[in-house]
Short mmCIF file of C-alpha atoms in Angstrom, two decimals:
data_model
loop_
_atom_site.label_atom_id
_atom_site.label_comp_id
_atom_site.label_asym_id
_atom_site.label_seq_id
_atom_site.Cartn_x
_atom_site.Cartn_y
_atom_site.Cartn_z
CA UNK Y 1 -118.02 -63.79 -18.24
CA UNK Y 2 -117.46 -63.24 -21.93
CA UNK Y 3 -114.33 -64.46 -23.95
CA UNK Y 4 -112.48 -61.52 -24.80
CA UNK Y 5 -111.56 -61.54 -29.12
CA UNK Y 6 -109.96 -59.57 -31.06
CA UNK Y 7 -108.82 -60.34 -34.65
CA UNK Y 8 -104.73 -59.14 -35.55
CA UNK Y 9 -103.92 -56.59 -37.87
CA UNK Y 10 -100.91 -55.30 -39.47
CA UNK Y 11 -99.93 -53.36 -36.15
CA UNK Y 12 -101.74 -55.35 -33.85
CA UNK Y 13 -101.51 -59.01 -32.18
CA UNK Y 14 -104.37 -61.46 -32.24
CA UNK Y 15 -106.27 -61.98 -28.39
CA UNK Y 16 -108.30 -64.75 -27.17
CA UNK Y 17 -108.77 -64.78 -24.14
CA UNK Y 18 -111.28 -67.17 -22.22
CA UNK Y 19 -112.91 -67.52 -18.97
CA UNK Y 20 -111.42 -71.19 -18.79
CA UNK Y 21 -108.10 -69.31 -18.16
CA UNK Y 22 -106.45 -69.70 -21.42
CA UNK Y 23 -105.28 -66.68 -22.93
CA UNK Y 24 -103.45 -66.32 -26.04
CA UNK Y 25 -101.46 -63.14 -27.49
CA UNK Y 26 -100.21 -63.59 -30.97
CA UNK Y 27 -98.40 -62.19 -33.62
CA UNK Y 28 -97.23 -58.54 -33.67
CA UNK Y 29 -97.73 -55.69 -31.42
CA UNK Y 30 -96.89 -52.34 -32.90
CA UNK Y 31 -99.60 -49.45 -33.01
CA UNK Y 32 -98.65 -45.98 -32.14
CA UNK Y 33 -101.17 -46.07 -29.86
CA UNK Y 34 -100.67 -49.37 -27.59
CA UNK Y 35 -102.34 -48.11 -24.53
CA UNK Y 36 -105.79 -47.19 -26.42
CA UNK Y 37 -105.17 -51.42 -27.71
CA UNK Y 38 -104.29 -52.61 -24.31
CA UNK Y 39 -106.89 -51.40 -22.13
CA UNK Y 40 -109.74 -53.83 -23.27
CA UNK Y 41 -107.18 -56.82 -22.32
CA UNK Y 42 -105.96 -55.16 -19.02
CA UNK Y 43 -110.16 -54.74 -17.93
CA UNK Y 44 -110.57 -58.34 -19.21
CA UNK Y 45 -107.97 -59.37 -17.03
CA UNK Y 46 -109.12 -57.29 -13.95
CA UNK Y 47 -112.64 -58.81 -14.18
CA UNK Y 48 -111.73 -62.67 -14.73
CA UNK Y 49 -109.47 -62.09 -11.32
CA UNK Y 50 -112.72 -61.62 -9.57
CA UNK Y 51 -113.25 -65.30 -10.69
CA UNK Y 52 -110.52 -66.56 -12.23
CA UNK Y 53 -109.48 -70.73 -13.16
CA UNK Y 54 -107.25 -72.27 -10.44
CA UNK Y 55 -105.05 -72.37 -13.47
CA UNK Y 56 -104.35 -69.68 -15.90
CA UNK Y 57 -101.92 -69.57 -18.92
CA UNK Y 58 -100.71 -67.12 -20.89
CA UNK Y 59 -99.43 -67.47 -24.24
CA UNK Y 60 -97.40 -64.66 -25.81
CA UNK Y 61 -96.27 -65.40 -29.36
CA UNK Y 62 -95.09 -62.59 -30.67
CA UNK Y 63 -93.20 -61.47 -33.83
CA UNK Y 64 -92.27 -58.01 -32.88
CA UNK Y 65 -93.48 -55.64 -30.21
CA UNK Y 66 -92.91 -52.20 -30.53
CA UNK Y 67 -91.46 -49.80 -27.23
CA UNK Y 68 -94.71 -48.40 -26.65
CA UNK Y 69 -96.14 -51.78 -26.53
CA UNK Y 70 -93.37 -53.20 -24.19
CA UNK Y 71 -95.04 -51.32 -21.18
CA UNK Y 72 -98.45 -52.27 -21.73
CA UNK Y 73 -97.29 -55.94 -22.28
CA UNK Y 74 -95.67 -55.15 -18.80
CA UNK Y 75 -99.15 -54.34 -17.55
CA UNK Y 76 -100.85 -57.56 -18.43
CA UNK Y 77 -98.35 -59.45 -16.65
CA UNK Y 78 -98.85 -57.01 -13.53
CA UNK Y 79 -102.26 -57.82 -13.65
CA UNK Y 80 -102.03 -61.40 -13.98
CA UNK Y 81 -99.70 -61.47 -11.43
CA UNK Y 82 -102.22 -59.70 -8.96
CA UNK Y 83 -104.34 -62.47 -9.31
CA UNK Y 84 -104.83 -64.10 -5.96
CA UNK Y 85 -106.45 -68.01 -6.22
CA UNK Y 86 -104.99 -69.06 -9.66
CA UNK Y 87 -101.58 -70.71 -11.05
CA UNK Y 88 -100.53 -68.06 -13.91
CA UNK Y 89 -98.12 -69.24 -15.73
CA UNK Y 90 -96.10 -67.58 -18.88
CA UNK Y 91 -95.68 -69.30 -22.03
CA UNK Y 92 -92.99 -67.27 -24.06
CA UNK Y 93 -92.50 -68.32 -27.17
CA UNK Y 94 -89.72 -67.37 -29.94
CA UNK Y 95 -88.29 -68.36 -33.28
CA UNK Y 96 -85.28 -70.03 -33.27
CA UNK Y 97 -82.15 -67.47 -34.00
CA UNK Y 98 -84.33 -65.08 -32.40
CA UNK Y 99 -82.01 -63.76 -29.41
CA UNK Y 100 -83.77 -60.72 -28.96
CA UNK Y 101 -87.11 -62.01 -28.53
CA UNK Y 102 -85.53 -64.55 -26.07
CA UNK Y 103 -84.11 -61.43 -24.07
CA UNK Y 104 -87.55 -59.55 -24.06
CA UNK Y 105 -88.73 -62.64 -22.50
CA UNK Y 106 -85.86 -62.61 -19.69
CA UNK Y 107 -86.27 -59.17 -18.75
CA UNK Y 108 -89.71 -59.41 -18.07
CA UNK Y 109 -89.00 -62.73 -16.10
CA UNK Y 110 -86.83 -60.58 -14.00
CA UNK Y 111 -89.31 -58.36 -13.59
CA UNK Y 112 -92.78 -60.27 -12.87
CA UNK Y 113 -92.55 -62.79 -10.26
CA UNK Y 114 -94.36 -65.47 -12.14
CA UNK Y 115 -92.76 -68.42 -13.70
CA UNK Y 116 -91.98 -68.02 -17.32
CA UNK Y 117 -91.63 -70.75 -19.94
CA UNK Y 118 -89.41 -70.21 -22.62
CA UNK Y 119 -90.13 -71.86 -25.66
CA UNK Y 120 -88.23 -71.99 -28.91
CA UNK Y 121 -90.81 -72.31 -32.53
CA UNK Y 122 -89.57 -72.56 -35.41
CA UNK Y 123 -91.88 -70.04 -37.15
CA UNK Y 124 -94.42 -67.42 -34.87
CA UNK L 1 -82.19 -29.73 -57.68
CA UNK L 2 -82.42 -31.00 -61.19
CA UNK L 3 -84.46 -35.01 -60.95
CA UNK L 4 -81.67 -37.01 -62.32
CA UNK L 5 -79.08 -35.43 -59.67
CA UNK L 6 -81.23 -36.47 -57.17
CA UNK L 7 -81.62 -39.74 -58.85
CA UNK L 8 -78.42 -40.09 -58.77
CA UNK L 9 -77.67 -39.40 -55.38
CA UNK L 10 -80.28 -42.15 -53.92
CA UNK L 11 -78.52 -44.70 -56.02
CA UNK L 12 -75.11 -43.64 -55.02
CA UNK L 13 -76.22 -43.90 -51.41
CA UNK L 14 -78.38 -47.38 -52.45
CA UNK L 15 -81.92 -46.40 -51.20
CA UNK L 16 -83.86 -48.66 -50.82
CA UNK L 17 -87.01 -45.97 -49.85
CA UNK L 18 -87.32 -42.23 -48.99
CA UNK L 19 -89.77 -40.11 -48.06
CA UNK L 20 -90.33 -36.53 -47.39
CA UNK L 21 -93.86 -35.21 -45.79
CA UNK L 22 -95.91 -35.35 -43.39
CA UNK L 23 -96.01 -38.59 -41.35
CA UNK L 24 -99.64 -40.65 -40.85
CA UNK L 25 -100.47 -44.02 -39.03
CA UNK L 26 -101.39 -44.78 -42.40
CA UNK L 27 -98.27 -44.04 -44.20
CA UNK L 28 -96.56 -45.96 -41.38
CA UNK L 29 -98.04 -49.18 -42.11
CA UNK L 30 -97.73 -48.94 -45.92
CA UNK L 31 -93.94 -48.04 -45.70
CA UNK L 32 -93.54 -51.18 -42.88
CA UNK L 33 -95.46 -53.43 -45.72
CA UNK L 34 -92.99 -52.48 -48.78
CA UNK L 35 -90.09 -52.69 -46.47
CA UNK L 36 -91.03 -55.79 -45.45
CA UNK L 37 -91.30 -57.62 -48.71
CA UNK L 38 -88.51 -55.83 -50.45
CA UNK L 39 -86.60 -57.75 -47.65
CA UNK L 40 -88.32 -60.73 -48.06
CA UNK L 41 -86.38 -60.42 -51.86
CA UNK L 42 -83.07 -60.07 -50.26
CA UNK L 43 -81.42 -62.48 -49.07
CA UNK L 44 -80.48 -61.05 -45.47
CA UNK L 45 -80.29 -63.04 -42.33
CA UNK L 46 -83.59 -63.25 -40.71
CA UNK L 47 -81.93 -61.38 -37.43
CA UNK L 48 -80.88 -58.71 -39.85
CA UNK L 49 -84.28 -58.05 -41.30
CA UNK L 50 -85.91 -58.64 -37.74
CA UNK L 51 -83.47 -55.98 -36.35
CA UNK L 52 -83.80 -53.57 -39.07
CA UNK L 53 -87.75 -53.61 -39.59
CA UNK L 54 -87.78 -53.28 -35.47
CA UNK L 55 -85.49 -50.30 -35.48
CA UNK L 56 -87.87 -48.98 -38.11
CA UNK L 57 -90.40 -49.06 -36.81
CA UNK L 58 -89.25 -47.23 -33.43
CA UNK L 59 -87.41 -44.33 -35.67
CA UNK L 60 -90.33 -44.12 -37.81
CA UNK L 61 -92.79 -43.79 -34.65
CA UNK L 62 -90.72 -41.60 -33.11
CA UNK L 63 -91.12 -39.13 -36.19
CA UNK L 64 -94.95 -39.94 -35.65
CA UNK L 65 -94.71 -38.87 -32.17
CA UNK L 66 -92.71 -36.01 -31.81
CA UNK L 67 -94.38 -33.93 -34.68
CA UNK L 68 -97.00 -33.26 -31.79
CA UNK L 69 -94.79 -32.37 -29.75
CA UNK L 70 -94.97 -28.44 -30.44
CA UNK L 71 -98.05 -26.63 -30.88
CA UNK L 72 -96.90 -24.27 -34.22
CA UNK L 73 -97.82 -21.27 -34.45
CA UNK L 74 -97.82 -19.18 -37.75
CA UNK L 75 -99.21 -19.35 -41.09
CA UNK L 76 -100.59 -22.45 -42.34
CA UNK L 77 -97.94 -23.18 -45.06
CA UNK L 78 -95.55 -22.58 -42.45
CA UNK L 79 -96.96 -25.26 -39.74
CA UNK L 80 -97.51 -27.80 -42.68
CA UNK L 81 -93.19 -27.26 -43.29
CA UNK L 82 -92.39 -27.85 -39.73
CA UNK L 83 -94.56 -30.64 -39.18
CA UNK L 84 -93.10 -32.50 -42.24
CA UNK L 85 -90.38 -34.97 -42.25
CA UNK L 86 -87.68 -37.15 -44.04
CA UNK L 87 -86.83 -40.55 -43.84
CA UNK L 88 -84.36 -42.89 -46.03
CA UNK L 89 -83.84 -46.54 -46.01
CA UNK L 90 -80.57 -47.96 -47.47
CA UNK L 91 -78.62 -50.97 -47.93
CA UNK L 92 -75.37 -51.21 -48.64
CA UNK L 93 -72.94 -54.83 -49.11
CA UNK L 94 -72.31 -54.40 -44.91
CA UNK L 95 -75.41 -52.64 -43.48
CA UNK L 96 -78.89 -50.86 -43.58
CA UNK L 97 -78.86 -47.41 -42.82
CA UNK L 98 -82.19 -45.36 -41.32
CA UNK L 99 -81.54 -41.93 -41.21
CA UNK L 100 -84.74 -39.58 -40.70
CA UNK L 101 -84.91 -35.87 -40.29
CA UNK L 102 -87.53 -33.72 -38.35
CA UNK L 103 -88.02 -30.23 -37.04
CA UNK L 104 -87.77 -29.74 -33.00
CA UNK L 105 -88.24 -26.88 -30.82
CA UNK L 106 -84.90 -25.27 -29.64
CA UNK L 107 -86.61 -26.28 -26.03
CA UNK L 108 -86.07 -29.78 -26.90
CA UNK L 109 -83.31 -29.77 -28.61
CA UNK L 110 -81.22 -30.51 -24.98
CA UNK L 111 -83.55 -32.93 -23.93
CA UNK L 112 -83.11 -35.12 -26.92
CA UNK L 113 -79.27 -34.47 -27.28
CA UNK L 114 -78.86 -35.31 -23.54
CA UNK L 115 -80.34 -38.33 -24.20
CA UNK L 116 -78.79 -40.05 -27.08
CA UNK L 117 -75.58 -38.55 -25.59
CA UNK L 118 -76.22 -40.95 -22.48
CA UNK L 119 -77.27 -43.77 -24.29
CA UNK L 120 -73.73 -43.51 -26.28
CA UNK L 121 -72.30 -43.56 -23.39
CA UNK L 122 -73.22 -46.91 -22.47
CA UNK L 123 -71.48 -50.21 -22.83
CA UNK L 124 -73.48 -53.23 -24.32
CA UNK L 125 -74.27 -54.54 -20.85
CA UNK L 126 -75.20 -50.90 -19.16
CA UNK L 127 -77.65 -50.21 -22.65
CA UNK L 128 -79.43 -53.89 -21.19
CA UNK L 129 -79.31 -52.88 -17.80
CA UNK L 130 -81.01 -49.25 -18.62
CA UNK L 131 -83.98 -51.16 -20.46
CA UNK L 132 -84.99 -53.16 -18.02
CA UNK L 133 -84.77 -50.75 -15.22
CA UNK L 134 -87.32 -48.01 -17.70
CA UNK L 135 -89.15 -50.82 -18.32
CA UNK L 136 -89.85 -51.66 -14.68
CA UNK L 137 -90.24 -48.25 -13.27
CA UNK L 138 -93.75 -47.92 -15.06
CA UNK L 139 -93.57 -44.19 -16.54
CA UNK L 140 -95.55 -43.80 -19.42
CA UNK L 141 -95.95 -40.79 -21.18
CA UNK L 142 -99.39 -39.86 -22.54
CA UNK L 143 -98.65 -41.27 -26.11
CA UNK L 144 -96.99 -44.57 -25.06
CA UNK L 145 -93.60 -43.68 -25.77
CA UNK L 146 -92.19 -44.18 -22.15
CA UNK L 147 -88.43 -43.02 -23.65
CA UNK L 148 -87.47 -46.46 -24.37
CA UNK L 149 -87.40 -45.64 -28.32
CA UNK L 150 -83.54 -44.92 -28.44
CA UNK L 151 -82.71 -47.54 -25.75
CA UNK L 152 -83.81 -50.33 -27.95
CA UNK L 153 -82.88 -48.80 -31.40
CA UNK L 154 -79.43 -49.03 -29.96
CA UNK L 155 -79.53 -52.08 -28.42
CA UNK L 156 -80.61 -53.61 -31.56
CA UNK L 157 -78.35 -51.36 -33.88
CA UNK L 158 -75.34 -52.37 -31.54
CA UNK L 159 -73.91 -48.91 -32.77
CA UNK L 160 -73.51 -45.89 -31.64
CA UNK L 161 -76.08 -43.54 -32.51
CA UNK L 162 -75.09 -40.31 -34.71
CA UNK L 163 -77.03 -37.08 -34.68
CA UNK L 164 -76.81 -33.54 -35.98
CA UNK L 165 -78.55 -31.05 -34.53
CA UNK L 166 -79.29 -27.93 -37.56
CA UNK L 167 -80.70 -24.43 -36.56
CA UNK L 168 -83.09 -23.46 -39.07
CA UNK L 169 -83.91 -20.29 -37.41
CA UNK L 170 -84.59 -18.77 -33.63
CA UNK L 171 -86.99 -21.19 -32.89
CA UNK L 172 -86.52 -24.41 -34.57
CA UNK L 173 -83.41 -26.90 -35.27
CA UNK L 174 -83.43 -29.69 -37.88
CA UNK L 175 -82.61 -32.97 -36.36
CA UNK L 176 -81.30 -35.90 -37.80
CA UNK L 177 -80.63 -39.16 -36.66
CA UNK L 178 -78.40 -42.11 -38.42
CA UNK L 179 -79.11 -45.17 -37.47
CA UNK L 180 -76.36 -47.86 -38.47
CA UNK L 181 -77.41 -51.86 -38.29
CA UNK L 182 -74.93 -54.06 -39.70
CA UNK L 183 -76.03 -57.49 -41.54
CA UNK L 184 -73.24 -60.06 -40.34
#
Protein backbone atom coordinates (compact mmCIF):
# COMPACT_ATOMS: atom_id res chain seq x y z
CA UNK A 1 0.00 0.00 0.00
CA UNK A 2 1.03 3.59 -0.49
CA UNK A 3 2.73 5.85 2.22
CA UNK A 4 0.30 8.29 3.17
CA UNK A 5 2.08 12.32 2.97
CA UNK A 6 1.00 15.26 3.61
CA UNK A 7 3.13 18.44 3.96
CA UNK A 8 2.10 20.95 7.37
CA UNK A 9 0.72 24.20 7.06
CA UNK A 10 0.00 27.01 9.26
CA UNK A 11 -3.24 25.16 10.62
CA UNK A 12 -2.27 21.84 9.87
CA UNK A 13 0.30 19.06 11.23
CA UNK A 14 2.76 17.29 9.00
CA UNK A 15 1.74 13.15 8.25
CA UNK A 16 3.88 10.41 7.19
CA UNK A 17 2.67 7.61 7.50
CA UNK A 18 4.20 4.25 6.08
CA UNK A 19 3.27 0.78 5.40
CA UNK A 20 6.39 -0.32 7.60
CA UNK A 21 4.16 0.88 10.53
CA UNK A 22 5.76 4.08 11.36
CA UNK A 23 3.59 6.90 11.49
CA UNK A 24 4.44 10.31 12.38
CA UNK A 25 2.03 13.41 13.27
CA UNK A 26 3.81 16.65 13.69
CA UNK A 27 3.53 20.05 14.46
CA UNK A 28 0.17 21.85 14.83
CA UNK A 29 -3.32 20.83 14.35
CA UNK A 30 -5.78 23.66 14.10
CA UNK A 31 -8.13 24.03 10.93
CA UNK A 32 -11.70 24.89 11.35
CA UNK A 33 -12.39 22.10 9.54
CA UNK A 34 -10.41 19.01 11.23
CA UNK A 35 -12.72 16.32 10.16
CA UNK A 36 -12.47 17.25 6.24
CA UNK A 37 -8.16 16.94 7.35
CA UNK A 38 -8.60 13.80 9.27
CA UNK A 39 -10.41 11.56 7.10
CA UNK A 40 -7.50 10.74 4.60
CA UNK A 41 -5.41 9.57 7.87
CA UNK A 42 -8.41 7.70 9.51
CA UNK A 43 -8.92 5.62 5.71
CA UNK A 44 -5.10 5.23 5.73
CA UNK A 45 -5.30 3.73 8.94
CA UNK A 46 -8.39 1.50 8.19
CA UNK A 47 -6.64 0.02 5.11
CA UNK A 48 -3.00 -0.69 6.60
CA UNK A 49 -5.15 -2.74 9.47
CA UNK A 50 -6.06 -5.09 6.74
CA UNK A 51 -2.23 -5.68 6.69
CA UNK A 52 -0.65 -3.98 9.15
CA UNK A 53 3.43 -4.45 10.75
CA UNK A 54 3.48 -6.72 13.83
CA UNK A 55 4.68 -3.44 15.19
CA UNK A 56 3.23 -0.08 14.71
CA UNK A 57 4.22 3.34 16.25
CA UNK A 58 2.75 6.37 16.42
CA UNK A 59 4.38 9.54 16.87
CA UNK A 60 2.36 12.62 17.84
CA UNK A 61 4.44 15.77 18.18
CA UNK A 62 2.38 18.35 18.42
CA UNK A 63 2.56 22.11 19.20
CA UNK A 64 -1.04 22.90 19.62
CA UNK A 65 -4.22 21.11 18.66
CA UNK A 66 -7.23 22.88 18.43
CA UNK A 67 -10.91 21.37 20.14
CA UNK A 68 -12.16 20.40 16.92
CA UNK A 69 -9.05 18.56 16.28
CA UNK A 70 -8.98 16.83 19.77
CA UNK A 71 -11.82 14.42 18.55
CA UNK A 72 -10.46 13.48 15.37
CA UNK A 73 -7.01 12.91 17.07
CA UNK A 74 -9.33 10.69 19.31
CA UNK A 75 -10.31 8.83 16.16
CA UNK A 76 -6.90 7.84 14.98
CA UNK A 77 -6.15 6.34 18.16
CA UNK A 78 -9.64 4.41 17.98
CA UNK A 79 -8.59 3.14 14.87
CA UNK A 80 -5.23 2.13 15.73
CA UNK A 81 -6.44 0.61 18.59
CA UNK A 82 -8.89 -1.64 16.45
CA UNK A 83 -6.07 -3.05 14.91
CA UNK A 84 -5.98 -6.75 15.60
CA UNK A 85 -2.21 -8.51 14.79
CA UNK A 86 0.07 -5.47 15.53
CA UNK A 87 1.88 -3.84 18.74
CA UNK A 88 0.62 -0.02 18.50
CA UNK A 89 2.27 1.86 20.58
CA UNK A 90 1.95 5.86 21.38
CA UNK A 91 4.80 8.08 21.33
CA UNK A 92 3.62 11.45 22.98
CA UNK A 93 5.85 13.91 22.89
CA UNK A 94 5.95 17.54 24.64
CA UNK A 95 8.15 20.51 25.37
CA UNK A 96 9.41 20.79 28.56
CA UNK A 97 7.16 23.37 30.83
CA UNK A 98 4.50 22.23 28.68
CA UNK A 99 1.85 20.84 31.36
CA UNK A 100 -0.94 21.07 29.20
CA UNK A 101 0.31 19.17 26.40
CA UNK A 102 1.42 16.54 29.01
CA UNK A 103 -2.35 16.44 30.22
CA UNK A 104 -3.77 16.08 26.59
CA UNK A 105 -1.56 13.18 26.47
CA UNK A 106 -3.01 11.63 29.89
CA UNK A 107 -6.48 12.00 29.04
CA UNK A 108 -6.27 10.26 25.99
CA UNK A 109 -4.18 7.49 27.82
CA UNK A 110 -7.17 7.16 29.97
CA UNK A 111 -9.15 6.88 27.27
CA UNK A 112 -7.46 4.45 24.54
CA UNK A 113 -6.31 1.29 25.92
CA UNK A 114 -2.96 1.34 24.27
CA UNK A 115 0.24 2.06 26.00
CA UNK A 116 1.35 5.61 25.76
CA UNK A 117 4.90 6.95 25.99
CA UNK A 118 5.37 10.18 27.31
CA UNK A 119 8.21 11.98 26.21
CA UNK A 120 9.55 15.34 27.23
CA UNK A 121 11.59 17.57 23.95
CA UNK A 122 12.94 20.36 24.47
CA UNK A 123 11.59 22.13 21.34
CA UNK A 124 8.46 20.37 18.98
CA UNK B 1 -16.82 58.43 17.36
CA UNK B 2 -14.16 60.93 16.54
CA UNK B 3 -10.49 58.56 15.46
CA UNK B 4 -8.32 59.84 18.18
CA UNK B 5 -11.08 58.94 20.97
CA UNK B 6 -11.03 55.71 19.75
CA UNK B 7 -7.34 55.80 19.62
CA UNK B 8 -7.31 56.58 22.74
CA UNK B 9 -9.43 54.12 24.16
CA UNK B 10 -7.36 50.99 22.59
CA UNK B 11 -4.32 52.39 24.25
CA UNK B 12 -5.97 52.98 27.52
CA UNK B 13 -7.18 49.39 27.42
CA UNK B 14 -3.43 48.30 25.81
CA UNK B 15 -4.56 46.49 22.57
CA UNK B 16 -2.53 44.69 21.28
CA UNK B 17 -5.12 43.91 17.99
CA UNK B 18 -8.82 44.50 17.16
CA UNK B 19 -10.94 43.74 14.65
CA UNK B 20 -14.40 44.36 13.56
CA UNK B 21 -16.00 42.38 10.35
CA UNK B 22 -16.72 39.60 9.03
CA UNK B 23 -14.67 36.56 10.09
CA UNK B 24 -12.72 34.22 7.19
CA UNK B 25 -10.39 31.09 7.52
CA UNK B 26 -8.20 33.44 5.97
CA UNK B 27 -8.35 36.26 8.33
CA UNK B 28 -7.96 33.60 11.03
CA UNK B 29 -4.63 32.54 10.10
CA UNK B 30 -3.24 36.05 9.40
CA UNK B 31 -4.46 37.37 12.86
CA UNK B 32 -2.86 33.83 14.57
CA UNK B 33 0.53 34.86 12.50
CA UNK B 34 0.78 38.65 13.89
CA UNK B 35 -0.25 37.44 17.26
CA UNK B 36 2.19 35.08 17.23
CA UNK B 37 5.24 37.13 16.54
CA UNK B 38 4.16 40.19 18.40
CA UNK B 39 4.55 37.61 21.29
CA UNK B 40 7.54 36.30 20.15
CA UNK B 41 8.73 40.33 20.99
CA UNK B 42 7.47 40.08 24.45
CA UNK B 43 9.00 38.64 26.79
CA UNK B 44 6.11 36.34 28.29
CA UNK B 45 6.56 32.90 29.65
CA UNK B 46 6.31 30.39 26.96
CA UNK B 47 3.10 28.76 28.97
CA UNK B 48 1.65 32.21 28.83
CA UNK B 49 1.94 32.69 25.12
CA UNK B 50 1.08 28.85 24.57
CA UNK B 51 -2.10 29.41 26.70
CA UNK B 52 -3.09 32.61 25.23
CA UNK B 53 -2.52 31.83 21.36
CA UNK B 54 -4.56 28.35 22.29
CA UNK B 55 -7.43 30.21 23.86
CA UNK B 56 -7.32 32.27 20.69
CA UNK B 57 -7.59 30.32 18.62
CA UNK B 58 -10.78 28.44 20.19
CA UNK B 59 -12.58 32.07 20.80
CA UNK B 60 -11.63 33.11 17.46
CA UNK B 61 -13.07 29.72 15.84
CA UNK B 62 -15.87 29.86 17.74
CA UNK B 63 -16.75 33.37 16.11
CA UNK B 64 -15.95 31.40 12.78
CA UNK B 65 -18.42 28.86 13.65
CA UNK B 66 -21.31 30.25 15.07
CA UNK B 67 -21.83 33.04 12.35
CA UNK B 68 -23.45 29.97 10.45
CA UNK B 69 -25.30 29.21 12.87
CA UNK B 70 -28.53 31.27 11.74
CA UNK B 71 -29.73 31.39 8.35
CA UNK B 72 -30.53 35.56 8.14
CA UNK B 73 -33.07 36.62 6.61
CA UNK B 74 -33.55 40.29 5.38
CA UNK B 75 -31.87 42.71 3.26
CA UNK B 76 -28.44 42.19 2.26
CA UNK B 77 -26.83 45.09 4.25
CA UNK B 78 -28.67 43.79 7.04
CA UNK B 79 -27.29 39.96 6.91
CA UNK B 80 -23.70 41.38 6.17
CA UNK B 81 -24.28 43.45 10.01
CA UNK B 82 -25.32 40.38 11.77
CA UNK B 83 -22.86 38.16 10.40
CA UNK B 84 -20.01 40.57 11.41
CA UNK B 85 -17.99 40.46 14.47
CA UNK B 86 -15.48 42.02 17.02
CA UNK B 87 -12.57 40.81 18.56
CA UNK B 88 -9.72 42.58 20.84
CA UNK B 89 -6.48 41.33 22.06
CA UNK B 90 -4.84 43.06 25.09
CA UNK B 91 -2.09 42.91 27.42
CA UNK B 92 -1.83 44.44 30.37
CA UNK B 93 1.45 44.22 33.29
CA UNK B 94 -0.77 40.92 34.83
CA UNK B 95 -2.73 39.38 31.90
CA UNK B 96 -4.01 39.08 28.22
CA UNK B 97 -7.45 39.75 27.75
CA UNK B 98 -9.67 38.21 24.55
CA UNK B 99 -12.86 39.62 24.51
CA UNK B 100 -14.94 39.09 21.13
CA UNK B 101 -18.45 40.10 20.33
CA UNK B 102 -21.01 38.43 17.90
CA UNK B 103 -24.67 38.47 17.05
CA UNK B 104 -26.85 35.22 18.20
CA UNK B 105 -30.31 34.27 17.72
CA UNK B 106 -32.53 34.89 20.85
CA UNK B 107 -33.02 30.83 20.33
CA UNK B 108 -29.54 30.41 21.33
CA UNK B 109 -29.03 32.76 23.52
CA UNK B 110 -30.08 29.96 26.54
CA UNK B 111 -28.16 27.40 25.08
CA UNK B 112 -24.94 29.30 25.19
CA UNK B 113 -25.69 31.05 28.62
CA UNK B 114 -26.55 27.59 30.10
CA UNK B 115 -23.43 26.56 29.14
CA UNK B 116 -20.78 28.88 30.24
CA UNK B 117 -23.02 29.15 33.35
CA UNK B 118 -22.13 25.32 33.99
CA UNK B 119 -18.72 25.50 33.11
CA UNK B 120 -18.40 28.43 35.93
CA UNK B 121 -19.69 26.33 38.01
CA UNK B 122 -16.99 23.96 38.03
CA UNK B 123 -14.00 23.55 40.25
CA UNK B 124 -10.49 23.07 38.60
CA UNK B 125 -10.72 19.31 38.96
CA UNK B 126 -14.64 18.95 37.78
CA UNK B 127 -13.59 21.49 34.45
CA UNK B 128 -10.74 18.26 33.87
CA UNK B 129 -13.11 15.73 34.61
CA UNK B 130 -15.90 17.32 32.07
CA UNK B 131 -13.16 17.27 29.18
CA UNK B 132 -12.31 14.06 29.23
CA UNK B 133 -15.69 12.61 29.65
CA UNK B 134 -16.90 15.04 26.07
CA UNK B 135 -13.96 13.94 24.75
CA UNK B 136 -14.69 10.23 25.15
CA UNK B 137 -18.33 10.19 24.45
CA UNK B 138 -17.59 10.79 20.61
CA UNK B 139 -20.34 13.56 19.66
CA UNK B 140 -19.31 15.61 17.00
CA UNK B 141 -21.25 18.17 15.58
CA UNK B 142 -21.24 18.65 11.80
CA UNK B 143 -18.51 21.45 11.89
CA UNK B 144 -16.11 19.78 14.39
CA UNK B 145 -16.88 21.78 17.25
CA UNK B 146 -18.08 18.88 19.58
CA UNK B 147 -18.78 21.78 22.54
CA UNK B 148 -15.46 21.39 23.97
CA UNK B 149 -14.52 25.17 22.88
CA UNK B 150 -15.42 26.74 26.37
CA UNK B 151 -14.27 23.65 28.35
CA UNK B 152 -10.73 24.16 27.32
CA UNK B 153 -10.73 28.03 27.04
CA UNK B 154 -11.41 27.75 30.72
CA UNK B 155 -9.30 25.22 31.62
CA UNK B 156 -6.50 27.03 30.12
CA UNK B 157 -7.72 30.61 31.24
CA UNK B 158 -8.05 29.11 34.87
CA UNK B 159 -10.75 31.96 35.23
CA UNK B 160 -13.99 32.25 35.28
CA UNK B 161 -15.54 33.11 32.16
CA UNK B 162 -17.60 36.57 31.91
CA UNK B 163 -20.37 37.18 29.43
CA UNK B 164 -23.02 39.74 28.60
CA UNK B 165 -25.75 38.89 26.82
CA UNK B 166 -27.21 42.50 24.74
CA UNK B 167 -30.69 42.53 22.95
CA UNK B 168 -30.30 44.34 19.87
CA UNK B 169 -33.80 43.87 18.87
CA UNK B 170 -36.73 40.94 18.85
CA UNK B 171 -34.66 38.63 17.24
CA UNK B 172 -31.09 39.01 17.93
CA UNK B 173 -28.79 39.62 21.20
CA UNK B 174 -25.16 40.82 21.08
CA UNK B 175 -22.91 38.50 22.90
CA UNK B 176 -19.77 39.03 24.37
CA UNK B 177 -17.36 37.00 25.94
CA UNK B 178 -14.13 38.09 28.21
CA UNK B 179 -11.72 35.88 28.39
CA UNK B 180 -9.09 36.56 31.28
CA UNK B 181 -5.47 34.55 31.13
CA UNK B 182 -3.09 35.70 33.57
CA UNK B 183 0.87 35.65 32.76
CA UNK B 184 2.46 34.48 36.22
Amino acid sequence: MDDLKIEGSAKTPTVEFNSKGDLHLKGRSIPENSIEFYKPLIDWIGNYSQNSNSDTVLNVQLEYFNTSSSKCILDVFKKLEAISGSNVNIKWHYEEDDEDMLEAGEDYEAIIDLPFEMIEVEEI
Amino acid sequence: MDTFDLYSLMERDHVLLAFKGSITSDLLTSVLQIMESKMDDLNDAPKTKRRVFNVLVECLQNLYHHIDDFQIEGEPMEVALKKSAIFSISRTEESYNIITGNFIHQTNVGSVTDKIDFINSLSKDELKQHYKKMLSNGEMSEKGGGGLGFIDIAKKSGEKLIYKIREIDPNYSFFTLTVKISKN
